[in-house]
Amino acid sequence: MSISSRFSVGIHILALLEIDKTEVNTSENIAMSVNTNPAVIRKITGMLKKAGLVNVQPGIAGAKLAKDISEITLLDVYRAVNAVQEDELFTVHAKPNPDCPVGRNIQSSVEIQFTAAQRALENELENRTIRDVVDDILNKEPLES
Amino acid sequence: MSISSRFSVGIHILALLEIDKTEVNTSENIAMSVNTNPAVIRKITGMLKKAGLVNVQPGIAGAKLAKDISEITLLDVYRAVNAVQEDELFTVHAKPNPDCPVGRNIQSSVEIQFTAAQRALENELENRTIRDVVDDILNKEPLES
DNA sequence: TTACATGTAACCATTATAGTTACAGGTTAG
DNA sequence: CTAACCTGTAACTATAATGGTTACATGTAA
């Protein structure tokens, strides 16, 4: 299957908080932009908060960035929203036959390859920040002000 | 979610076909090594066949490698078994609000980043072959012969 | 105290996975 | 030719994650 859209929604939220930083971004406002339910936004915002990427407080309207967006990598968001659970991007079949030379060795041999591939993905995500996304958006459509 | 174990099973099958190349590998034999149902093996073997990685024929017992294993990349297997459907590793939320500057631009901006990350993963998989896996297995446990 | 926001729990429909059974159809040995 | 055996595939199941929805407890401040 593919990686949860929580990831892209998380990026959306952070980009929105930057671009609309002068406004009060309630879960309802954000939900309008993302086009989903406010509760979904609160769930994801909660995860971003746990990761120290945003500040939100019960009873107080609006989420705010906790860091400069150039210091929030896509990997931070990826991990924050559990885009992939347990950081296990690949699944290895669980119980190959230990009585077979291939069966009893395949898991660790495959794991080596999977780990390398996963690391390649994560390195790429680590080299990119919310700033890159925001710049791209503003480049397409400069804000009037 | 994570990537289907069809991928690791596909690798398992190909490695097994190499290491047991003198034997007749029926779906039942392979299923013993993988520890699953023969029908599952036949399904995956069918996908590998479609991709030109193995030869199998109805009524004839045994699957055989269609290529040298040094010419089968992990990316070939990944694609063959539809480890990720439609080659869309990441999901982008579908209908952001077009009436919002962020909403109407987020998809393409995020897509740029996701494409780069996906490509990094695929490049890594392309640089690794079934040979690497087989060598690793034989390295751990040399075959008696 | 009233109005409104966040945090969460409970629940649902949808979808992919992995496994299972069953059987149609191809192949070969006797 | 038929019996035995194999592959290909359809149909069905249980399990699990996703994304959405409603409802409500809790916190804040005018």
mmCIF file of N, CA and C in Angstrom, chain A residues 8-113:
data_model
loop_
_atom_site.group_PDB
_atom_site.id
_atom_site.type_symbol
_atom_site.label_atom_id
_atom_site.label_comp_id
_atom_site.label_asym_id
_atom_site.label_seq_id
_atom_site.Cartn_x
_atom_site.Cartn_y
_atom_site.Cartn_z
ATOM 1 N N SER A 8 1.174 14.246 3.683
ATOM 2 C CA SER A 8 0.959 15.433 2.862
ATOM 3 C C SER A 8 0.071 16.451 3.571
ATOM 4 N N VAL A 9 -0.844 15.955 4.393
ATOM 5 C CA VAL A 9 -1.688 16.882 5.148
ATOM 6 C C VAL A 9 -0.842 17.614 6.191
ATOM 7 N N GLY A 10 0.067 16.891 6.816
ATOM 8 C CA GLY A 10 0.964 17.517 7.789
ATOM 9 C C GLY A 10 1.779 18.626 7.149
ATOM 10 N N ILE A 11 2.277 18.366 5.967
ATOM 11 C CA ILE A 11 3.045 19.379 5.244
ATOM 12 C C ILE A 11 2.149 20.569 4.912
ATOM 13 N N HIS A 12 0.936 20.258 4.477
ATOM 14 C CA HIS A 12 -0.052 21.289 4.158
ATOM 15 C C HIS A 12 -0.274 22.205 5.358
ATOM 16 N N ILE A 13 -0.493 21.598 6.489
ATOM 17 C CA ILE A 13 -0.764 22.368 7.707
ATOM 18 C C ILE A 13 0.395 23.310 8.036
ATOM 19 N N LEU A 14 1.602 22.774 8.013
ATOM 20 C CA LEU A 14 2.764 23.588 8.364
ATOM 21 C C LEU A 14 2.974 24.722 7.369
ATOM 22 N N ALA A 15 2.771 24.434 6.105
ATOM 23 C CA ALA A 15 2.913 25.473 5.086
ATOM 24 C C ALA A 15 1.860 26.558 5.295
ATOM 25 N N LEU A 16 0.667 26.125 5.629
ATOM 26 C CA LEU A 16 -0.427 27.072 5.857
ATOM 27 C C LEU A 16 -0.146 27.959 7.064
ATOM 28 N N LEU A 17 0.384 27.372 8.120
ATOM 29 C CA LEU A 17 0.682 28.144 9.323
ATOM 30 C C LEU A 17 1.709 29.236 9.018
ATOM 31 N N GLU A 18 2.618 28.924 8.103
ATOM 32 C CA GLU A 18 3.615 29.922 7.727
ATOM 33 C C GLU A 18 2.991 31.022 6.872
ATOM 34 N N ILE A 19 2.288 30.613 5.862
ATOM 35 C CA ILE A 19 1.753 31.584 4.905
ATOM 36 C C ILE A 19 0.639 32.437 5.518
ATOM 37 N N ASP A 20 -0.125 31.834 6.391
ATOM 38 C CA ASP A 20 -1.183 32.587 7.082
ATOM 39 C C ASP A 20 -0.761 32.913 8.506
ATOM 40 N N LYS A 21 0.480 33.213 8.695
ATOM 41 C CA LYS A 21 0.981 33.340 10.063
ATOM 42 C C LYS A 21 0.383 34.511 10.828
ATOM 43 N N THR A 22 -0.187 35.477 10.119
ATOM 44 C CA THR A 22 -0.787 36.610 10.827
ATOM 45 C C THR A 22 -2.206 36.299 11.313
ATOM 46 N N GLU A 23 -2.759 35.204 10.789
ATOM 47 C CA GLU A 23 -4.126 34.871 11.182
ATOM 48 C C GLU A 23 -4.172 33.825 12.295
ATOM 49 N N VAL A 24 -5.365 33.635 12.826
ATOM 50 C CA VAL A 24 -5.563 32.589 13.824
ATOM 51 C C VAL A 24 -6.042 31.332 13.114
ATOM 52 N N ASN A 25 -5.204 30.317 13.107
ATOM 53 C CA ASN A 25 -5.550 29.104 12.373
ATOM 54 C C ASN A 25 -6.154 28.032 13.274
ATOM 55 N N THR A 26 -7.461 28.076 13.375
ATOM 56 C CA THR A 26 -8.169 27.051 14.136
ATOM 57 C C THR A 26 -8.231 25.767 13.320
ATOM 58 N N SER A 27 -8.575 24.697 13.989
ATOM 59 C CA SER A 27 -8.683 23.421 13.266
ATOM 60 C C SER A 27 -9.751 23.516 12.187
ATOM 61 N N GLU A 28 -10.716 24.387 12.438
ATOM 62 C CA GLU A 28 -11.779 24.544 11.445
ATOM 63 C C GLU A 28 -11.273 25.276 10.201
ATOM 64 N N ASN A 29 -10.495 26.315 10.421
ATOM 65 C CA ASN A 29 -9.914 27.040 9.287
ATOM 66 C C ASN A 29 -9.011 26.127 8.459
ATOM 67 N N ILE A 30 -8.152 25.428 9.168
ATOM 68 C CA ILE A 30 -7.232 24.535 8.472
ATOM 69 C C ILE A 30 -7.998 23.474 7.708
ATOM 70 N N ALA A 31 -9.033 22.948 8.355
ATOM 71 C CA ALA A 31 -9.843 21.912 7.712
ATOM 72 C C ALA A 31 -10.459 22.421 6.415
ATOM 73 N N MET A 32 -10.816 23.692 6.378
ATOM 74 C CA MET A 32 -11.356 24.296 5.158
ATOM 75 C C MET A 32 -10.340 24.230 4.036
ATOM 76 N N SER A 33 -9.105 24.565 4.364
ATOM 77 C CA SER A 33 -8.062 24.583 3.341
ATOM 78 C C SER A 33 -7.708 23.183 2.856
ATOM 79 N N VAL A 34 -7.621 22.255 3.804
ATOM 80 C CA VAL A 34 -7.278 20.874 3.460
ATOM 81 C C VAL A 34 -8.482 20.170 2.837
ATOM 82 N N ASN A 35 -9.655 20.658 3.205
ATOM 83 C CA ASN A 35 -10.915 20.062 2.792
ATOM 84 C C ASN A 35 -11.148 18.719 3.461
ATOM 85 N N THR A 36 -11.204 18.777 4.759
ATOM 86 C CA THR A 36 -11.528 17.579 5.520
ATOM 87 C C THR A 36 -12.197 18.006 6.818
ATOM 88 N N ASN A 37 -12.313 17.084 7.743
ATOM 89 C CA ASN A 37 -12.998 17.317 8.999
ATOM 90 C C ASN A 37 -12.050 17.912 10.047
ATOM 91 N N PRO A 38 -12.525 18.894 10.827
ATOM 92 C CA PRO A 38 -11.686 19.512 11.857
ATOM 93 C C PRO A 38 -11.053 18.499 12.809
ATOM 94 N N ALA A 39 -11.768 17.424 13.114
ATOM 95 C CA ALA A 39 -11.225 16.427 14.044
ATOM 96 C C ALA A 39 -9.996 15.747 13.453
ATOM 97 N N VAL A 40 -10.013 15.568 12.146
ATOM 98 C CA VAL A 40 -8.853 14.985 11.479
ATOM 99 C C VAL A 40 -7.650 15.915 11.636
ATOM 100 N N ILE A 41 -7.898 17.183 11.461
ATOM 101 C CA ILE A 41 -6.822 18.172 11.613
ATOM 102 C C ILE A 41 -6.303 18.186 13.039
ATOM 103 N N ARG A 42 -7.201 18.128 13.994
ATOM 104 C CA ARG A 42 -6.752 18.147 15.390
ATOM 105 C C ARG A 42 -5.896 16.940 15.713
ATOM 106 N N LYS A 43 -6.254 15.813 15.106
ATOM 107 C CA LYS A 43 -5.474 14.604 15.356
ATOM 108 C C LYS A 43 -4.048 14.788 14.825
ATOM 109 N N ILE A 44 -3.949 15.296 13.624
ATOM 110 C CA ILE A 44 -2.624 15.460 13.012
ATOM 111 C C ILE A 44 -1.851 16.581 13.700
ATOM 112 N N THR A 45 -2.556 17.661 14.013
ATOM 113 C CA THR A 45 -1.907 18.757 14.729
ATOM 114 C C THR A 45 -1.343 18.265 16.064
ATOM 115 N N GLY A 46 -2.083 17.379 16.678
ATOM 116 C CA GLY A 46 -1.624 16.803 17.939
ATOM 117 C C GLY A 46 -0.319 16.040 17.770
ATOM 118 N N MET A 47 -0.204 15.342 16.665
ATOM 119 C CA MET A 47 1.021 14.591 16.392
ATOM 120 C C MET A 47 2.187 15.547 16.110
ATOM 121 N N LEU A 48 1.887 16.607 15.397
ATOM 122 C CA LEU A 48 2.923 17.600 15.095
ATOM 123 C C LEU A 48 3.378 18.279 16.395
ATOM 124 N N LYS A 49 2.428 18.448 17.295
ATOM 125 C CA LYS A 49 2.766 19.052 18.581
ATOM 126 C C LYS A 49 3.688 18.150 19.395
ATOM 127 N N LYS A 50 3.340 16.880 19.435
ATOM 128 C CA LYS A 50 4.150 15.906 20.163
ATOM 129 C C LYS A 50 5.592 15.916 19.668
ATOM 130 N N ALA A 51 5.731 16.167 18.378
ATOM 131 C CA ALA A 51 7.070 16.170 17.786
ATOM 132 C C ALA A 51 7.760 17.520 17.935
ATOM 133 N N GLY A 52 7.059 18.472 18.577
ATOM 134 C CA GLY A 52 7.666 19.782 18.805
ATOM 135 C C GLY A 52 7.704 20.677 17.584
ATOM 136 N N LEU A 53 6.810 20.437 16.650
ATOM 137 C CA LEU A 53 6.815 21.236 15.428
ATOM 138 C C LEU A 53 5.827 22.387 15.490
ATOM 139 N N VAL A 54 4.781 22.231 16.285
ATOM 140 C CA VAL A 54 3.799 23.297 16.429
ATOM 141 C C VAL A 54 3.427 23.477 17.903
ATOM 142 N N ASN A 55 2.843 24.601 18.173
ATOM 143 C CA ASN A 55 2.285 24.838 19.501
ATOM 144 C C ASN A 55 0.770 24.949 19.393
ATOM 145 N N VAL A 56 0.085 24.187 20.206
ATOM 146 C CA VAL A 56 -1.373 24.246 20.283
ATOM 147 C C VAL A 56 -1.723 24.046 21.745
ATOM 148 N N GLN A 57 -2.824 24.672 22.143
ATOM 149 C CA GLN A 57 -3.253 24.457 23.517
ATOM 150 C C GLN A 57 -4.754 24.315 23.601
ATOM 151 N N PRO A 58 -5.189 23.391 24.447
ATOM 152 C CA PRO A 58 -6.626 23.188 24.648
ATOM 153 C C PRO A 58 -7.280 24.502 25.062
ATOM 154 N N GLY A 59 -8.353 24.827 24.425
ATOM 155 C CA GLY A 59 -9.078 26.032 24.804
ATOM 156 C C GLY A 59 -8.612 27.282 24.108
ATOM 157 N N ILE A 60 -7.391 27.265 23.597
ATOM 158 C CA ILE A 60 -6.876 28.446 22.915
ATOM 159 C C ILE A 60 -6.905 28.237 21.406
ATOM 160 N N ALA A 61 -7.580 29.147 20.741
ATOM 161 C CA ALA A 61 -7.767 28.993 19.302
ATOM 162 C C ALA A 61 -6.462 29.176 18.542
ATOM 163 N N GLY A 62 -6.204 28.270 17.604
ATOM 164 C CA GLY A 62 -5.090 28.466 16.692
ATOM 165 C C GLY A 62 -3.837 27.680 17.007
ATOM 166 N N ALA A 63 -3.245 27.161 15.952
ATOM 167 C CA ALA A 63 -1.957 26.480 16.065
ATOM 168 C C ALA A 63 -0.890 27.417 15.526
ATOM 169 N N LYS A 64 0.306 27.329 16.096
ATOM 170 C CA LYS A 64 1.411 28.158 15.602
ATOM 171 C C LYS A 64 2.659 27.319 15.427
ATOM 172 N N LEU A 65 3.481 27.720 14.498
ATOM 173 C CA LEU A 65 4.734 27.019 14.272
ATOM 174 C C LEU A 65 5.624 27.146 15.497
ATOM 175 N N ALA A 66 6.285 26.063 15.844
ATOM 176 C CA ALA A 66 7.171 26.077 17.002
ATOM 177 C C ALA A 66 8.616 26.321 16.585
ATOM 178 N N LYS A 67 8.860 26.276 15.279
ATOM 179 C CA LYS A 67 10.214 26.443 14.747
ATOM 180 C C LYS A 67 10.150 27.219 13.458
ATOM 181 N N ASP A 68 11.287 27.709 13.052
ATOM 182 C CA ASP A 68 11.379 28.279 11.719
ATOM 183 C C ASP A 68 11.224 27.154 10.694
ATOM 184 N N ILE A 69 10.477 27.428 9.641
ATOM 185 C CA ILE A 69 10.197 26.348 8.680
ATOM 186 C C ILE A 69 11.437 25.853 7.950
ATOM 187 N N SER A 70 12.505 26.607 7.999
ATOM 188 C CA SER A 70 13.726 26.104 7.370
ATOM 189 C C SER A 70 14.401 25.067 8.260
ATOM 190 N N GLU A 71 13.882 24.930 9.448
ATOM 191 C CA GLU A 71 14.442 23.938 10.368
ATOM 192 C C GLU A 71 13.518 22.735 10.564
ATOM 193 N N ILE A 72 12.466 22.701 9.783
ATOM 194 C CA ILE A 72 11.579 21.534 9.838
ATOM 195 C C ILE A 72 11.775 20.729 8.564
ATOM 196 N N THR A 73 12.420 19.600 8.683
ATOM 197 C CA THR A 73 12.638 18.773 7.496
ATOM 198 C C THR A 73 11.396 17.935 7.217
ATOM 199 N N LEU A 74 11.314 17.462 5.985
ATOM 200 C CA LEU A 74 10.184 16.593 5.648
ATOM 201 C C LEU A 74 10.270 15.287 6.428
ATOM 202 N N LEU A 75 11.483 14.903 6.772
ATOM 203 C CA LEU A 75 11.640 13.693 7.586
ATOM 204 C C LEU A 75 11.046 13.891 8.978
ATOM 205 N N ASP A 76 11.206 15.103 9.508
ATOM 206 C CA ASP A 76 10.585 15.407 10.808
ATOM 207 C C ASP A 76 9.079 15.183 10.738
ATOM 208 N N VAL A 77 8.479 15.682 9.668
ATOM 209 C CA VAL A 77 7.032 15.554 9.521
ATOM 210 C C VAL A 77 6.642 14.092 9.313
ATOM 211 N N TYR A 78 7.377 13.450 8.442
ATOM 212 C CA TYR A 78 7.185 12.024 8.130
ATOM 213 C C TYR A 78 7.139 11.206 9.419
ATOM 214 N N ARG A 79 8.101 11.465 10.285
ATOM 215 C CA ARG A 79 8.145 10.719 11.542
ATOM 216 C C ARG A 79 7.036 11.169 12.484
ATOM 217 N N ALA A 80 6.795 12.466 12.516
ATOM 218 C CA ALA A 80 5.793 13.013 13.440
ATOM 219 C C ALA A 80 4.415 12.396 13.214
ATOM 220 N N VAL A 81 4.031 12.264 11.975
ATOM 221 C CA VAL A 81 2.675 11.785 11.678
ATOM 222 C C VAL A 81 2.608 10.274 11.499
ATOM 223 N N ASN A 82 3.725 9.598 11.783
ATOM 224 C CA ASN A 82 3.738 8.146 11.610
ATOM 225 C C ASN A 82 3.348 7.764 10.190
ATOM 226 N N ALA A 83 3.949 8.430 9.238
ATOM 227 C CA ALA A 83 3.619 8.159 7.839
ATOM 228 C C ALA A 83 3.791 6.673 7.576
ATOM 229 N N VAL A 84 4.826 6.124 8.188
ATOM 230 C CA VAL A 84 5.058 4.685 8.134
ATOM 231 C C VAL A 84 5.202 4.211 9.571
ATOM 232 N N GLN A 85 4.414 3.217 9.947
ATOM 233 C CA GLN A 85 4.438 2.828 11.351
ATOM 234 C C GLN A 85 5.680 2.044 11.728
ATOM 235 N N GLU A 86 6.202 2.360 12.897
ATOM 236 C CA GLU A 86 7.366 1.682 13.444
ATOM 237 C C GLU A 86 8.595 1.894 12.564
ATOM 238 N N ASP A 87 8.516 2.853 11.669
ATOM 239 C CA ASP A 87 9.638 3.087 10.776
ATOM 240 C C ASP A 87 10.000 1.867 9.934
ATOM 241 N N GLU A 88 9.029 0.980 9.764
ATOM 242 C CA GLU A 88 9.261 -0.198 8.936
ATOM 243 C C GLU A 88 8.583 0.016 7.588
ATOM 244 N N LEU A 89 9.323 0.596 6.690
ATOM 245 C CA LEU A 89 8.752 0.880 5.372
ATOM 246 C C LEU A 89 8.435 -0.405 4.620
ATOM 247 N N PHE A 90 9.345 -1.356 4.702
ATOM 248 C CA PHE A 90 9.132 -2.629 4.015
ATOM 249 C C PHE A 90 8.672 -3.707 4.991
ATOM 250 N N THR A 91 7.902 -4.628 4.499
ATOM 251 C CA THR A 91 7.479 -5.773 5.295
ATOM 252 C C THR A 91 8.243 -7.003 4.833
ATOM 253 N N VAL A 92 8.820 -7.724 5.763
ATOM 254 C CA VAL A 92 9.466 -8.984 5.417
ATOM 255 C C VAL A 92 8.549 -10.109 5.882
ATOM 256 N N HIS A 93 8.327 -11.091 5.033
ATOM 257 C CA HIS A 93 7.445 -12.200 5.437
ATOM 258 C C HIS A 93 7.998 -12.838 6.703
ATOM 259 N N ALA A 94 7.080 -13.193 7.583
ATOM 260 C CA ALA A 94 7.459 -13.419 8.972
ATOM 261 C C ALA A 94 8.129 -14.752 9.305
ATOM 262 N N LYS A 95 7.661 -15.825 8.726
ATOM 263 C CA LYS A 95 8.127 -17.126 9.210
ATOM 264 C C LYS A 95 8.636 -18.054 8.118
ATOM 265 N N PRO A 96 9.664 -17.675 7.406
ATOM 266 C CA PRO A 96 10.207 -18.605 6.403
ATOM 267 C C PRO A 96 10.714 -19.862 7.100
ATOM 268 N N ASN A 97 10.813 -20.922 6.346
ATOM 269 C CA ASN A 97 11.150 -22.237 6.889
ATOM 270 C C ASN A 97 12.607 -22.350 7.365
ATOM 271 N N PRO A 98 12.809 -22.552 8.660
ATOM 272 C CA PRO A 98 14.163 -22.648 9.204
ATOM 273 C C PRO A 98 14.891 -23.923 8.770
ATOM 274 N N ASP A 99 14.154 -24.857 8.207
ATOM 275 C CA ASP A 99 14.792 -26.100 7.762
ATOM 276 C C ASP A 99 15.321 -25.992 6.339
ATOM 277 N N CYS A 100 15.244 -24.787 5.777
ATOM 278 C CA CYS A 100 15.708 -24.578 4.405
ATOM 279 C C CYS A 100 16.804 -23.523 4.439
ATOM 280 N N PRO A 101 17.905 -23.771 3.748
ATOM 281 C CA PRO A 101 19.044 -22.851 3.756
ATOM 282 C C PRO A 101 18.641 -21.431 3.339
ATOM 283 N N VAL A 102 17.741 -21.347 2.383
ATOM 284 C CA VAL A 102 17.266 -20.027 1.967
ATOM 285 C C VAL A 102 16.313 -19.469 3.020
ATOM 286 N N GLY A 103 15.408 -20.309 3.469
ATOM 287 C CA GLY A 103 14.425 -19.879 4.453
ATOM 288 C C GLY A 103 15.041 -19.306 5.716
ATOM 289 N N ARG A 104 16.093 -19.937 6.188
ATOM 290 C CA ARG A 104 16.643 -19.482 7.468
ATOM 291 C C ARG A 104 17.600 -18.304 7.332
ATOM 292 N N ASN A 105 17.878 -17.877 6.119
ATOM 293 C CA ASN A 105 18.790 -16.744 5.936
ATOM 294 C C ASN A 105 18.181 -15.552 5.209
ATOM 295 N N ILE A 106 17.053 -15.797 4.567
ATOM 296 C CA ILE A 106 16.498 -14.763 3.689
ATOM 297 C C ILE A 106 16.162 -13.461 4.421
ATOM 298 N N GLN A 107 15.645 -13.589 5.614
ATOM 299 C CA GLN A 107 15.194 -12.383 6.319
ATOM 300 C C GLN A 107 16.316 -11.377 6.546
ATOM 301 N N SER A 108 17.423 -11.860 7.081
ATOM 302 C CA SER A 108 18.510 -10.918 7.359
ATOM 303 C C SER A 108 19.147 -10.414 6.073
ATOM 304 N N SER A 109 19.180 -11.260 5.055
ATOM 305 C CA SER A 109 19.777 -10.834 3.787
ATOM 306 C C SER A 109 18.926 -9.777 3.094
ATOM 307 N N VAL A 110 17.642 -9.963 3.183
ATOM 308 C CA VAL A 110 16.722 -8.992 2.586
ATOM 309 C C VAL A 110 16.714 -7.695 3.399
ATOM 310 N N GLU A 111 16.828 -7.861 4.680
ATOM 311 C CA GLU A 111 16.799 -6.702 5.566
ATOM 312 C C GLU A 111 17.917 -5.712 5.231
ATOM 313 N N ILE A 112 19.069 -6.255 4.891
ATOM 314 C CA ILE A 112 20.202 -5.398 4.512
ATOM 315 C C ILE A 112 19.811 -4.483 3.355
ATOM 316 N N GLN A 113 19.184 -5.073 2.355
ATOM 317 C CA GLN A 113 18.803 -4.301 1.179
ATOM 318 C C GLN A 113 17.696 -3.293 1.508
#
